[in-house]
Coordinates of C-alpha atoms and ligand atoms in Angstrom, one line a residue:
M1 CA 175.3 85.0 120.9
G2 CA 172.0 84.8 119.1
K3 CA 170.2 87.8 117.8
I4 CA 167.8 89.6 120.1
I5 CA 165.0 92.0 119.3
L6 CA 163.6 94.8 121.4
T7 CA 161.1 97.3 120.3
G8 CA 157.9 98.9 121.6
D9 CA 155.3 101.6 121.5
R10 CA 154.0 104.3 123.7
P11 CA 150.4 103.5 124.9
T12 CA 148.8 106.8 124.1
G13 CA 146.1 105.4 121.7
K14 CA 145.1 102.4 119.7
L15 CA 147.6 101.5 117.0
H16 CA 147.0 102.4 113.4
I17 CA 148.0 101.3 110.0
G18 CA 151.1 103.6 110.1
H19 CA 152.3 101.5 113.0
Y20 CA 151.4 98.4 111.1
V21 CA 153.5 99.0 108.0
G22 CA 156.2 100.9 109.9
S23 CA 156.9 98.2 112.3
L24 CA 154.2 95.7 113.4
R25 CA 154.0 93.7 110.2
R26 CA 157.8 93.3 110.2
R27 CA 157.9 92.3 113.9
V28 CA 155.5 89.4 113.2
E29 CA 157.6 88.3 110.2
L30 CA 160.7 88.4 112.3
Q31 CA 159.1 86.6 115.1
N32 CA 158.0 83.8 112.8
S33 CA 161.3 83.7 110.9
G34 CA 162.9 81.7 113.8
E35 CA 166.1 83.7 113.4
Y36 CA 165.9 85.4 116.7
E37 CA 166.9 83.9 120.0
K38 CA 164.7 86.3 122.0
I39 CA 162.1 88.9 121.2
F40 CA 161.0 91.6 123.6
I41 CA 158.0 93.8 122.8
M42 CA 157.6 96.7 125.2
I43 CA 154.6 98.8 126.0
A44 CA 156.4 102.0 127.0
D45 CA 154.0 103.4 129.6
A46 CA 156.7 105.1 131.5
Q47 CA 157.8 106.9 128.4
A48 CA 154.2 107.8 127.6
L49 CA 154.0 109.4 131.0
T50 CA 156.9 111.7 130.2
D51 CA 154.6 113.9 128.2
N52 CA 151.3 112.8 129.8
A53 CA 152.2 113.2 133.4
D54 CA 148.8 114.8 134.1
N55 CA 146.9 112.2 132.3
P56 CA 147.9 108.8 133.8
E57 CA 144.4 107.4 133.1
K58 CA 144.9 107.8 129.3
V59 CA 148.1 105.8 129.5
R60 CA 146.5 103.2 131.8
Q61 CA 143.6 102.7 129.4
N62 CA 145.8 102.4 126.4
V63 CA 148.1 99.7 127.8
I64 CA 145.5 97.1 127.1
E65 CA 144.6 98.6 123.7
V66 CA 148.1 98.3 122.5
A67 CA 148.4 94.8 123.9
L68 CA 145.2 93.8 122.0
D69 CA 146.6 95.3 118.9
Y70 CA 149.8 93.3 119.3
L71 CA 148.0 90.0 119.7
A72 CA 145.6 90.9 116.9
C73 CA 148.5 91.4 114.5
G74 CA 150.0 88.0 115.4
L75 CA 152.5 88.7 118.0
D76 CA 152.5 85.4 119.9
P77 CA 153.3 85.2 123.6
A78 CA 154.8 81.8 123.1
K79 CA 157.5 83.3 120.8
S80 CA 157.7 86.9 122.0
T81 CA 157.9 88.4 125.4
L82 CA 155.3 91.2 125.8
L83 CA 156.1 93.5 128.7
I84 CA 155.1 96.7 130.4
Q85 CA 158.0 99.1 130.8
S86 CA 157.1 100.5 134.2
Q87 CA 157.2 97.0 135.7
I88 CA 160.9 96.7 135.1
P89 CA 162.5 99.0 137.8
Q90 CA 166.0 98.0 136.6
L91 CA 165.4 100.4 133.6
C92 CA 165.4 103.4 136.0
E93 CA 168.7 102.5 137.5
L94 CA 170.3 102.0 134.2
S95 CA 168.9 105.3 133.0
F96 CA 170.3 107.0 136.1
Y97 CA 173.9 105.8 135.3
Y98 CA 173.6 106.6 131.6
M99 CA 172.6 110.1 132.4
N100 CA 176.2 110.8 133.4
L101 CA 177.3 109.9 129.9
V102 CA 175.1 112.3 128.0
T103 CA 175.3 116.1 127.8
V104 CA 172.3 118.5 127.9
S105 CA 173.4 120.0 124.6
R106 CA 173.4 116.5 123.0
L107 CA 169.8 115.9 124.1
Q108 CA 168.8 119.4 122.8
R109 CA 170.1 118.4 119.3
N110 CA 167.9 115.3 119.1
P111 CA 165.7 116.0 116.1
T112 CA 162.8 113.8 117.3
V113 CA 162.8 115.4 120.7
K114 CA 163.0 118.9 119.1
A115 CA 160.0 118.1 116.9
E116 CA 158.0 116.7 119.8
I117 CA 158.8 119.7 122.0
Q118 CA 157.4 122.0 119.3
M119 CA 154.3 119.8 118.7
R120 CA 153.5 119.9 122.5
N121 CA 154.3 123.6 123.0
F122 CA 156.8 122.6 125.6
E123 CA 159.3 125.2 124.5
A124 CA 159.1 127.3 127.7
S125 CA 158.8 124.4 130.2
I126 CA 160.1 121.1 129.1
P127 CA 159.6 118.4 131.8
V128 CA 163.0 116.9 132.7
G129 CA 161.7 113.4 132.3
F130 CA 160.5 114.1 128.8
F131 CA 163.8 115.7 127.9
C132 CA 165.7 112.6 129.1
Y133 CA 163.5 110.0 127.5
P134 CA 166.1 109.2 124.8
I135 CA 168.3 108.1 127.7
S136 CA 165.6 105.9 129.2
Q137 CA 165.1 104.4 125.7
A138 CA 168.8 103.5 125.6
A139 CA 168.2 101.7 128.9
D140 CA 165.2 99.8 127.3
I141 CA 167.3 98.6 124.5
T142 CA 170.5 97.8 126.3
A143 CA 168.8 96.1 129.3
F144 CA 167.7 93.3 127.0
K145 CA 171.0 93.2 125.1
A146 CA 169.1 93.9 121.9
T147 CA 171.1 93.4 118.7
T148 CA 168.2 94.5 116.5
V149 CA 165.6 97.3 117.0
P150 CA 162.9 97.2 114.3
V151 CA 161.2 100.7 114.4
G152 CA 160.0 103.5 112.2
E153 CA 162.3 106.1 110.7
D154 CA 161.3 108.6 113.5
Q155 CA 163.2 106.5 116.0
M156 CA 166.5 106.8 114.2
P157 CA 167.8 109.6 116.5
M158 CA 166.9 107.4 119.5
L159 CA 169.1 104.6 118.1
E160 CA 171.9 107.0 117.5
Q161 CA 171.7 108.2 121.0
T162 CA 171.7 104.7 122.3
K163 CA 174.7 103.7 120.3
E164 CA 176.6 106.7 121.6
I165 CA 175.8 105.7 125.2
V166 CA 176.9 102.1 124.5
H167 CA 180.2 103.3 123.0
K168 CA 180.8 105.7 125.8
F169 CA 179.9 103.2 128.5
N170 CA 182.1 100.5 127.0
S171 CA 185.0 102.7 126.6
V172 CA 184.9 104.1 130.1
Y173 CA 183.9 101.0 132.0
G174 CA 185.0 98.2 129.7
E175 CA 183.0 96.1 127.1
T176 CA 179.7 95.5 128.8
L177 CA 176.8 96.7 126.6
V178 CA 175.6 95.4 123.2
D179 CA 175.7 97.8 120.3
P180 CA 172.3 97.6 118.7
K181 CA 171.3 98.0 115.0
I182 CA 168.2 99.7 113.8
L183 CA 166.0 97.8 111.3
L184 CA 164.0 100.1 109.1
P185 CA 161.1 99.1 106.8
E186 CA 162.3 98.2 103.4
E187 CA 159.6 100.0 101.5
E188 CA 160.0 103.8 101.1
A189 CA 156.2 104.2 101.5
C190 CA 156.3 102.4 104.9
L191 CA 158.9 104.6 106.4
R192 CA 156.4 107.3 107.3
L193 CA 152.9 106.6 106.2
P194 CA 151.1 109.9 105.7
G195 CA 147.7 110.5 107.3
T196 CA 144.5 110.1 105.2
D197 CA 144.6 114.0 104.7
G198 CA 148.0 113.7 103.1
K199 CA 149.7 115.4 106.0
A200 CA 153.2 114.2 106.9
K201 CA 152.4 111.7 109.5
M202 CA 149.5 109.6 110.7
S203 CA 148.8 110.8 114.2
K204 CA 145.9 110.6 116.6
S205 CA 146.0 114.3 117.4
L206 CA 145.6 115.2 113.7
G207 CA 142.5 112.9 113.3
N208 CA 143.9 111.4 110.1
C209 CA 144.4 107.8 111.2
I210 CA 142.9 104.4 110.1
Y211 CA 143.1 102.2 113.2
L212 CA 143.8 98.5 113.1
S213 CA 140.6 97.9 115.0
E214 CA 138.5 100.1 112.6
E215 CA 135.1 98.8 111.4
P216 CA 134.7 98.1 107.7
D217 CA 132.3 101.0 107.0
E218 CA 134.7 103.5 108.8
I219 CA 137.6 102.2 106.7
K220 CA 135.7 102.7 103.5
K221 CA 134.5 106.2 104.5
K222 CA 138.1 107.2 105.3
V223 CA 139.5 105.8 102.1
M224 CA 136.8 107.4 99.9
S225 CA 137.5 110.8 101.4
M226 CA 141.3 110.5 101.2
Y227 CA 143.6 113.1 99.9
T228 CA 144.8 112.5 96.3
D229 CA 146.1 114.9 93.6
P230 CA 144.2 118.2 94.0
D231 CA 144.9 119.0 90.3
H232 CA 143.3 115.8 89.1
I233 CA 139.9 117.2 88.5
R234 CA 138.4 115.3 85.5
V235 CA 138.9 111.6 84.9
Q236 CA 140.7 112.3 81.6
D237 CA 143.2 114.7 83.2
P238 CA 146.7 113.3 83.8
G239 CA 147.3 112.7 87.6
K240 CA 150.2 112.8 89.9
I241 CA 151.5 109.8 91.9
E242 CA 154.0 111.7 94.1
G243 CA 152.4 112.9 97.3
N244 CA 149.2 111.2 96.3
T245 CA 148.1 109.4 99.5
V246 CA 146.1 106.7 97.8
F247 CA 149.1 105.6 95.8
T248 CA 151.4 105.8 98.8
Y249 CA 149.0 103.5 100.7
L250 CA 148.9 101.1 97.7
D251 CA 152.7 101.1 97.7
A252 CA 152.6 100.1 101.3
F253 CA 149.8 97.5 101.2
C254 CA 149.0 96.1 97.8
R255 CA 150.4 92.9 96.4
P256 CA 150.1 91.5 92.8
E257 CA 147.4 89.0 94.0
H258 CA 145.2 91.9 95.0
F259 CA 145.0 92.9 91.3
E260 CA 143.9 89.4 90.3
R261 CA 141.1 89.5 92.9
Y262 CA 139.9 93.1 92.8
L263 CA 141.2 94.8 89.6
P264 CA 142.1 92.2 87.0
D265 CA 142.3 94.8 84.2
Y266 CA 145.7 95.7 85.5
A267 CA 148.6 93.3 86.1
N268 CA 150.3 95.3 88.9
L269 CA 150.7 98.6 90.6
E270 CA 153.0 99.9 87.9
E271 CA 150.3 99.6 85.2
L272 CA 147.8 101.3 87.4
K273 CA 150.1 104.2 88.1
A274 CA 151.0 104.6 84.5
H275 CA 147.3 104.8 83.5
Y276 CA 146.7 107.4 86.2
Q277 CA 149.6 109.5 85.1
R278 CA 148.5 109.3 81.4
G279 CA 144.9 110.3 82.3
G280 CA 141.7 108.5 82.0
L281 CA 141.6 106.8 85.4
G282 CA 139.4 108.3 88.1
D283 CA 140.2 108.6 91.8
V284 CA 137.1 106.7 92.8
K285 CA 138.2 103.6 91.0
V286 CA 141.6 103.7 92.6
K287 CA 140.1 104.4 96.0
R288 CA 137.6 101.5 95.7
F289 CA 140.6 99.2 94.9
L290 CA 142.5 100.5 97.9
N291 CA 139.5 100.0 100.1
E292 CA 139.4 96.3 99.0
V293 CA 143.1 95.9 99.8
L294 CA 142.7 97.5 103.2
Q295 CA 139.6 95.6 104.0
E296 CA 141.3 92.3 103.2
T297 CA 144.4 93.2 105.3
L298 CA 142.5 94.5 108.3
E299 CA 139.7 91.9 108.5
P300 CA 141.7 89.1 110.1
I301 CA 143.4 91.5 112.5
R302 CA 140.0 92.9 113.6
T303 CA 138.6 89.4 114.0
R304 CA 141.5 88.2 116.1
R305 CA 141.3 91.3 118.2
K306 CA 137.6 90.6 119.0
E307 CA 138.6 87.1 120.1
F308 CA 141.2 88.5 122.6
Q309 CA 138.7 91.2 123.8
K310 CA 136.6 88.3 125.1
D311 CA 139.3 87.4 127.6
I312 CA 140.9 90.5 129.0
P313 CA 142.2 88.8 132.1
Y314 CA 144.2 86.5 129.8
V315 CA 145.8 89.5 128.1
Y316 CA 146.9 91.0 131.5
E317 CA 148.2 87.6 132.5
V318 CA 150.4 87.6 129.3
L319 CA 151.7 91.0 130.2
K320 CA 152.4 90.0 133.8
K321 CA 154.3 86.9 132.8
G322 CA 156.2 88.8 130.1
S323 CA 157.1 91.5 132.5
E324 CA 158.4 89.0 135.1
A325 CA 160.6 87.3 132.6
A326 CA 161.8 90.6 131.3
R327 CA 162.7 91.7 134.8
E328 CA 165.1 88.8 135.2
V329 CA 166.9 89.6 132.0
A330 CA 167.2 93.3 132.9
E331 CA 168.4 92.4 136.4
Q332 CA 171.2 90.3 134.9
T333 CA 172.3 93.2 132.7
L334 CA 172.1 95.6 135.6
Q335 CA 174.5 93.3 137.6
E336 CA 177.0 93.4 134.8
V337 CA 176.7 97.2 134.6
R338 CA 177.2 97.6 138.3
N339 CA 180.2 95.3 138.2
A340 CA 181.7 97.2 135.3
M341 CA 181.2 100.5 137.2
K342 CA 182.6 99.0 140.3
I343 CA 179.6 99.8 142.4
N344 CA 179.2 96.2 143.6
Y345 CA 180.9 96.9 147.0
F346 CA 179.5 93.9 148.9
D347 CA 180.3 91.3 146.2
D348 CA 183.9 92.5 145.9
A349 CA 186.1 90.6 148.3
E350 CA 189.1 92.3 146.7
L351 CA 187.8 95.7 147.6
I352 CA 187.2 94.8 151.2
R353 CA 190.6 93.3 151.6
E354 CA 192.3 96.3 150.0
Q355 CA 190.5 98.7 152.3
S356 CA 191.4 96.6 155.3
E357 CA 195.0 96.6 154.3
K358 CA 195.0 100.3 153.9
Y359 CA 194.2 100.7 157.6
Q360 CA 195.9 97.7 159.0
G361 CA 199.0 97.5 156.8
Ligands
LIG1 N1 159.9 105.8 121.4 C1 159.1 104.7 120.9 C2 157.8 105.3 120.3 O1 157.5 106.5 120.5 C3 158.7 103.7 122.0 C4 159.8 103.0 122.6 C5 160.2 103.1 124.0 C6 160.8 102.2 122.0 N2 161.3 102.4 124.2 C7 161.7 101.8 123.0 C8 161.0 101.7 120.7 C9 162.8 101.0 122.7 C10 162.1 100.9 120.4 C11 163.0 100.6 121.4 O2 157.0 104.6 119.7

């Protein structure tokens, strides 16, 4: 069996550069590596609804935004299947069966769910659907027999939950589901790109994002006001690299050729860091360099996005075709699951004969 990728995003906003270094950039590389037999990229609208039940319009609007961001980054419908989660009803049925294999206390221990409950002030009244979304995510992954799930570090607990469900299912009902592997970004800085304010995570609600579709002057404004080392007051002072957002972003984005083009006084990032730590290098110079690097990275993405924006019906058509193809794959897995669980009454001649004999024999 070849290797299969499944991954996705909740459509709750446009995608930002944290998504890009955390997963999108890698997806496109994997897509173009030719090493994968199939690639499924899911817009997880049903999951987005688990904590936006009262705001379906937000989810609906952002489905297309996420699709545009995907295409803009280079995900290619000829090589990857782009699909909308809610259009695959088989996922609900799988989730329903997997629910029997997971305990409430296990879900309560999921660190990502715990953090999200806190962030949304759900403590007193957690929607059941939200509470169970790790189970539905296991359905997403297993429905497509994914071997490989490229995601950010925050999705690690979801993968662990999925693996437990797979092991449990296979041990109770016989080898049926594929055990998936998580694929994390290689670079430390890409695991969890901080917001421009230096806060732990880039997130729309904190207003500290740089979006993939951001215009050049906005990018520049955000870079120039970015959090650095608060103790680095005068140019000649020694500066800190750790926790300095500008350097974290450079870790995530800059390559040696950027120095040739925009900052030829330095051979590479190590030299720049060393100078900053020694003292004598001002924040503005480093920020200007980061701005060049980000502008160069985001320009082709923005341009491609604008092209796709001209033909929105085409984008919906891509999602429709992808969802149809995905439904067939999920249906196949669902049949295997039903067979394994022996809830395939009408296809089971043996069962019908057995029951007849019981009453006639
Ligand atoms: N939980 C993911 C997020 O918040 C989205 C998602 C839904 C997903 N189903 C998935 C990711 C399956 C990987 C695999 O972004």
